[in-house]
XYZ file of C-alpha atoms in Angstrom:
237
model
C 76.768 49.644 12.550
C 75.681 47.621 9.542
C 72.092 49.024 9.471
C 74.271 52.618 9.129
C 76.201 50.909 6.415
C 72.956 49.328 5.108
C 71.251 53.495 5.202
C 74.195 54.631 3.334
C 74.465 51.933 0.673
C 70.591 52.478 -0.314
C 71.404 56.240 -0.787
C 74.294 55.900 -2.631
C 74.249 55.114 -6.696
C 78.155 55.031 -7.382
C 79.783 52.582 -4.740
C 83.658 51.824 -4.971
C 85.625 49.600 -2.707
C 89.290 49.688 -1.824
C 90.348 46.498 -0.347
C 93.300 44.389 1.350
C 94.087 41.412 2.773
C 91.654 41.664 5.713
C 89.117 41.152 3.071
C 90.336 37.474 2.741
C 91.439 36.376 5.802
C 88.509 34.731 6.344
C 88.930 32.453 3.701
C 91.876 30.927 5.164
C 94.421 33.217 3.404
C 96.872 35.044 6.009
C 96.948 38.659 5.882
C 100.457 40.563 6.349
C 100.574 42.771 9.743
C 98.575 40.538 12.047
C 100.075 37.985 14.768
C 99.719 35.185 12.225
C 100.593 37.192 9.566
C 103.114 37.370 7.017
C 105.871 39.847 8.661
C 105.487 37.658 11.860
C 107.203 34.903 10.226
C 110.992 34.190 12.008
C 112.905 34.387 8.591
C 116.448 35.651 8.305
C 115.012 38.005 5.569
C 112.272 40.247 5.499
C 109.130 39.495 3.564
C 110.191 43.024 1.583
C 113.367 41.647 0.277
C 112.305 38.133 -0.865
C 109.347 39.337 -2.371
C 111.319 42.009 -4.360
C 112.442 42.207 -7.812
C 116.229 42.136 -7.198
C 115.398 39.070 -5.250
C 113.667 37.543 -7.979
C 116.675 37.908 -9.949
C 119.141 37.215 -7.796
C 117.906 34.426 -5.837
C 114.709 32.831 -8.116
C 114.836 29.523 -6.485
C 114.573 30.531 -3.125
C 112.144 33.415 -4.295
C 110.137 30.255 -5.638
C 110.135 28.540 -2.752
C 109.309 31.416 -0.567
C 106.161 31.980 -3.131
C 104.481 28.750 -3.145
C 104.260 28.927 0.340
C 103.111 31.760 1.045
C 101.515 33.645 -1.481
C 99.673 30.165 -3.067
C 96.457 29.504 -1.754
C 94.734 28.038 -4.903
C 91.996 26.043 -3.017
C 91.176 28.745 -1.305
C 87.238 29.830 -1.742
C 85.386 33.542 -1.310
C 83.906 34.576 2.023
C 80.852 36.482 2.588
C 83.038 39.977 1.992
C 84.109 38.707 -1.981
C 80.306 37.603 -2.239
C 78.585 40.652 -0.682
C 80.310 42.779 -3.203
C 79.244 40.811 -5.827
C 75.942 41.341 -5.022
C 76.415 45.215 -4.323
C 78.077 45.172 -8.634
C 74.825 42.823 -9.828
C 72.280 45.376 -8.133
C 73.955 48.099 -10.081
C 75.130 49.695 -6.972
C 79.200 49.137 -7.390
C 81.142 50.411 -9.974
C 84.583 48.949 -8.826
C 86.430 46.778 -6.804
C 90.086 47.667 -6.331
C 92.113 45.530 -4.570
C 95.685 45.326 -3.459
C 94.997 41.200 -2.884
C 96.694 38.885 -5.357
C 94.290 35.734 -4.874
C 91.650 35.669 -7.031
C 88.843 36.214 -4.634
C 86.916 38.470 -6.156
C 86.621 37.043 -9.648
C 85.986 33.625 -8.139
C 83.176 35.028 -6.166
C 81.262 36.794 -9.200
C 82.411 40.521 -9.218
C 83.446 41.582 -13.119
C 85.326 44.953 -12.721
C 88.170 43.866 -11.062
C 91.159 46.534 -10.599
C 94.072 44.533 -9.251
C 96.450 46.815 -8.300
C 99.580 44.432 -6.937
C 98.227 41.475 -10.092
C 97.349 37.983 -9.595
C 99.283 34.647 -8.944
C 96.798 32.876 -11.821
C 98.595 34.806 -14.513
C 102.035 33.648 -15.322
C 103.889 34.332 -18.163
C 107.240 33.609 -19.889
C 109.962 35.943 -19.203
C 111.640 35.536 -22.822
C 108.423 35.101 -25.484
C 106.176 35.768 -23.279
C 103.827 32.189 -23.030
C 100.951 32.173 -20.674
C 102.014 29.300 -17.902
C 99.564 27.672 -15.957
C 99.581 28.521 -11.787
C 98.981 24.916 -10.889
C 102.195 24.216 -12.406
C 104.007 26.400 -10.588
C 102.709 25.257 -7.636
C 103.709 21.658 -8.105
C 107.163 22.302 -9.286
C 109.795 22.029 -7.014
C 111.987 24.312 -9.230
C 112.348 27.341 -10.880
C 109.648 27.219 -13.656
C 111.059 27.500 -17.098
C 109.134 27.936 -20.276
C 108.993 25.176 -23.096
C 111.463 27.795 -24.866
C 113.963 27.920 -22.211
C 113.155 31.528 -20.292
C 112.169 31.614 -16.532
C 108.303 32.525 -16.038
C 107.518 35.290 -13.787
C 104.114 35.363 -11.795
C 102.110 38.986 -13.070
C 102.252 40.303 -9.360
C 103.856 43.208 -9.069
C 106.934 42.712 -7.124
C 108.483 45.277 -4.323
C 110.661 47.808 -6.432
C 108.399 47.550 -9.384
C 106.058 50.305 -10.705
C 102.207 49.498 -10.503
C 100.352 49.011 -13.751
C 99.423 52.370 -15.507
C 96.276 51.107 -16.881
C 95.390 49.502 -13.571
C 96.185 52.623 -11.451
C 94.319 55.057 -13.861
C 90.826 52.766 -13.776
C 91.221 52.595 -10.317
C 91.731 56.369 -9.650
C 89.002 56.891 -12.136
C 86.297 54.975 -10.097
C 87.396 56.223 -6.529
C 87.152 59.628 -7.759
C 83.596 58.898 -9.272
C 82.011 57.339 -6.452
C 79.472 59.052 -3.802
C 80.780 56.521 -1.772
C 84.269 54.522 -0.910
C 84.439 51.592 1.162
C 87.773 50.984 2.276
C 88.492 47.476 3.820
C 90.751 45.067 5.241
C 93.209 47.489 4.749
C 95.555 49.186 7.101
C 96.610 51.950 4.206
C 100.141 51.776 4.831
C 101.557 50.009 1.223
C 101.787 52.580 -1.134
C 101.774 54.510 -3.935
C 98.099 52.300 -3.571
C 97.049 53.456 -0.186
C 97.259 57.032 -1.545
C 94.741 56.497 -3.925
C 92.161 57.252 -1.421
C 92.837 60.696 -1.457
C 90.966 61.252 -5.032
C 87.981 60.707 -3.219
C 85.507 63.827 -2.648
C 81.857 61.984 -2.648
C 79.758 61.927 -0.144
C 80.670 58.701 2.476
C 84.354 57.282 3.364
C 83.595 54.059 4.884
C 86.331 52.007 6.649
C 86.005 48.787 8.030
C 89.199 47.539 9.699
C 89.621 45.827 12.416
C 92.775 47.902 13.861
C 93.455 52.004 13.104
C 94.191 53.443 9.588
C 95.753 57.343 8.892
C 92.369 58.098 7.030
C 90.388 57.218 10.143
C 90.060 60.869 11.110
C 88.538 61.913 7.678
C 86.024 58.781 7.933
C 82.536 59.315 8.447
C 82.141 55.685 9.628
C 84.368 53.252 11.081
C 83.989 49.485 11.615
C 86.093 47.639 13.750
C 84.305 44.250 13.121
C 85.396 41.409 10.468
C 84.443 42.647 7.077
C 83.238 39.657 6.166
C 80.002 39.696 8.664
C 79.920 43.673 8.410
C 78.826 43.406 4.418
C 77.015 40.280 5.164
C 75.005 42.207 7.548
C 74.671 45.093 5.148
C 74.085 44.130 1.984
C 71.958 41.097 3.055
């Protein structure tokens, strides 16, 4: 499989890749469907309701607490998936990452165009004027964070019941309907309006690498069911 992957990255000159949070499991961060994963969690709530806006206003501390647990992971470091793509974006081959992960991974690992469709835990800012806040303090508190000017901050991830970002969502519809080829991974394409983007996509190669069955899998020309990480290690070398 990766020497197919490796055929069809050489041919291709406009690569994008669509990932999730398969694509960092492997660096110690939890993904959301699996055994061990978020929604197996024994909570009286659902992850969809204390991850949502009304429960962000309704409820911040518990929100908070929820958050730090589960959705920091700030020592966490890329695996050979955020560094293989990197590599694919410096040899001119990748025009886009687009990712529904919050984390970081991607930046931390060297890749520049970034689309980030759900945001990221590192930028914070002040509900009420707006201030940048730092995500290390947020981690440490044991509170909800407030602002030197009084107003509660509010991570920029975009929260169940809010709207995607327009920008965000146009760049990233923009390079998946450019590309000769999309790589879709880690991903089980069931979270949208973002799993929908892959229907803009008319090049030449829809690649998915997941480890368990996706509703594009039909309309895939190949499928990997091995850990992304070692299937773009393997193919991009």
């Amino acid at each position: 499989m990766p020497g197919i992957l490796r055929d069809i990255l050489a041919a291709s000159q406009r690569v994008a890749f669509f990932g999730g949070a398969g694509v960092s499991t492997a660096s110690g961060i939890p993904d959301y469907r699996s055994k061990g994963g978020l929604y197996a969690q024994q909570n009286q709530r659902t992850p969809e309701e204390m991850l949502s806006r009304t429960f962000f206003n309704e409820h911040t501390q518990e929100f908070y607490d929820f958050y730090r647990t589960n959705l920091l992971h700030l020592d966490a470091e890329p695996n050979d998936a955020h560094y293989a793509l990197a590599e694919l974006e410096k040899q001119g081959k990748l025009t886009a990452v687009i990712t529904q992960n919050v984390d970081g991974l991607h930046q931390k690992a060297g890749s520049v165009k970034v689309c980030e469709l759900h945001g990221s835990v590192w930028r914070n800012f002040c509900m009420s004027c707006n201030a940048p806040y730092d995500v290390r303090d947020i981690a440490k508190a044991k509170d909800i964070p407030r602002c030197d000017c009084g107003g509660i901050v509010k991570p920029d991830v975009v929260l169940y019941e809010e709207p995607l970002d327009e920008r965000t969502m146009s760049d990233a519809v923009a390079a998946i309907a450019a590309a000769d080829t999309l790589i879709v991974g880690g991903t089980s394409l069931a979270v949208y309006p973002a799993a929908g983007m892959v229907r803009y996509f008319t090049g030449d190669h829809l690649v998915l690498i997941n480890q368990t069955p996706t509703p594009y899998d039909e309309h895939a020309d190949l499928i990997v069911r091995d850990p992304i990480d070692k299937v773009l290690r393997e193919a991009v070398g």
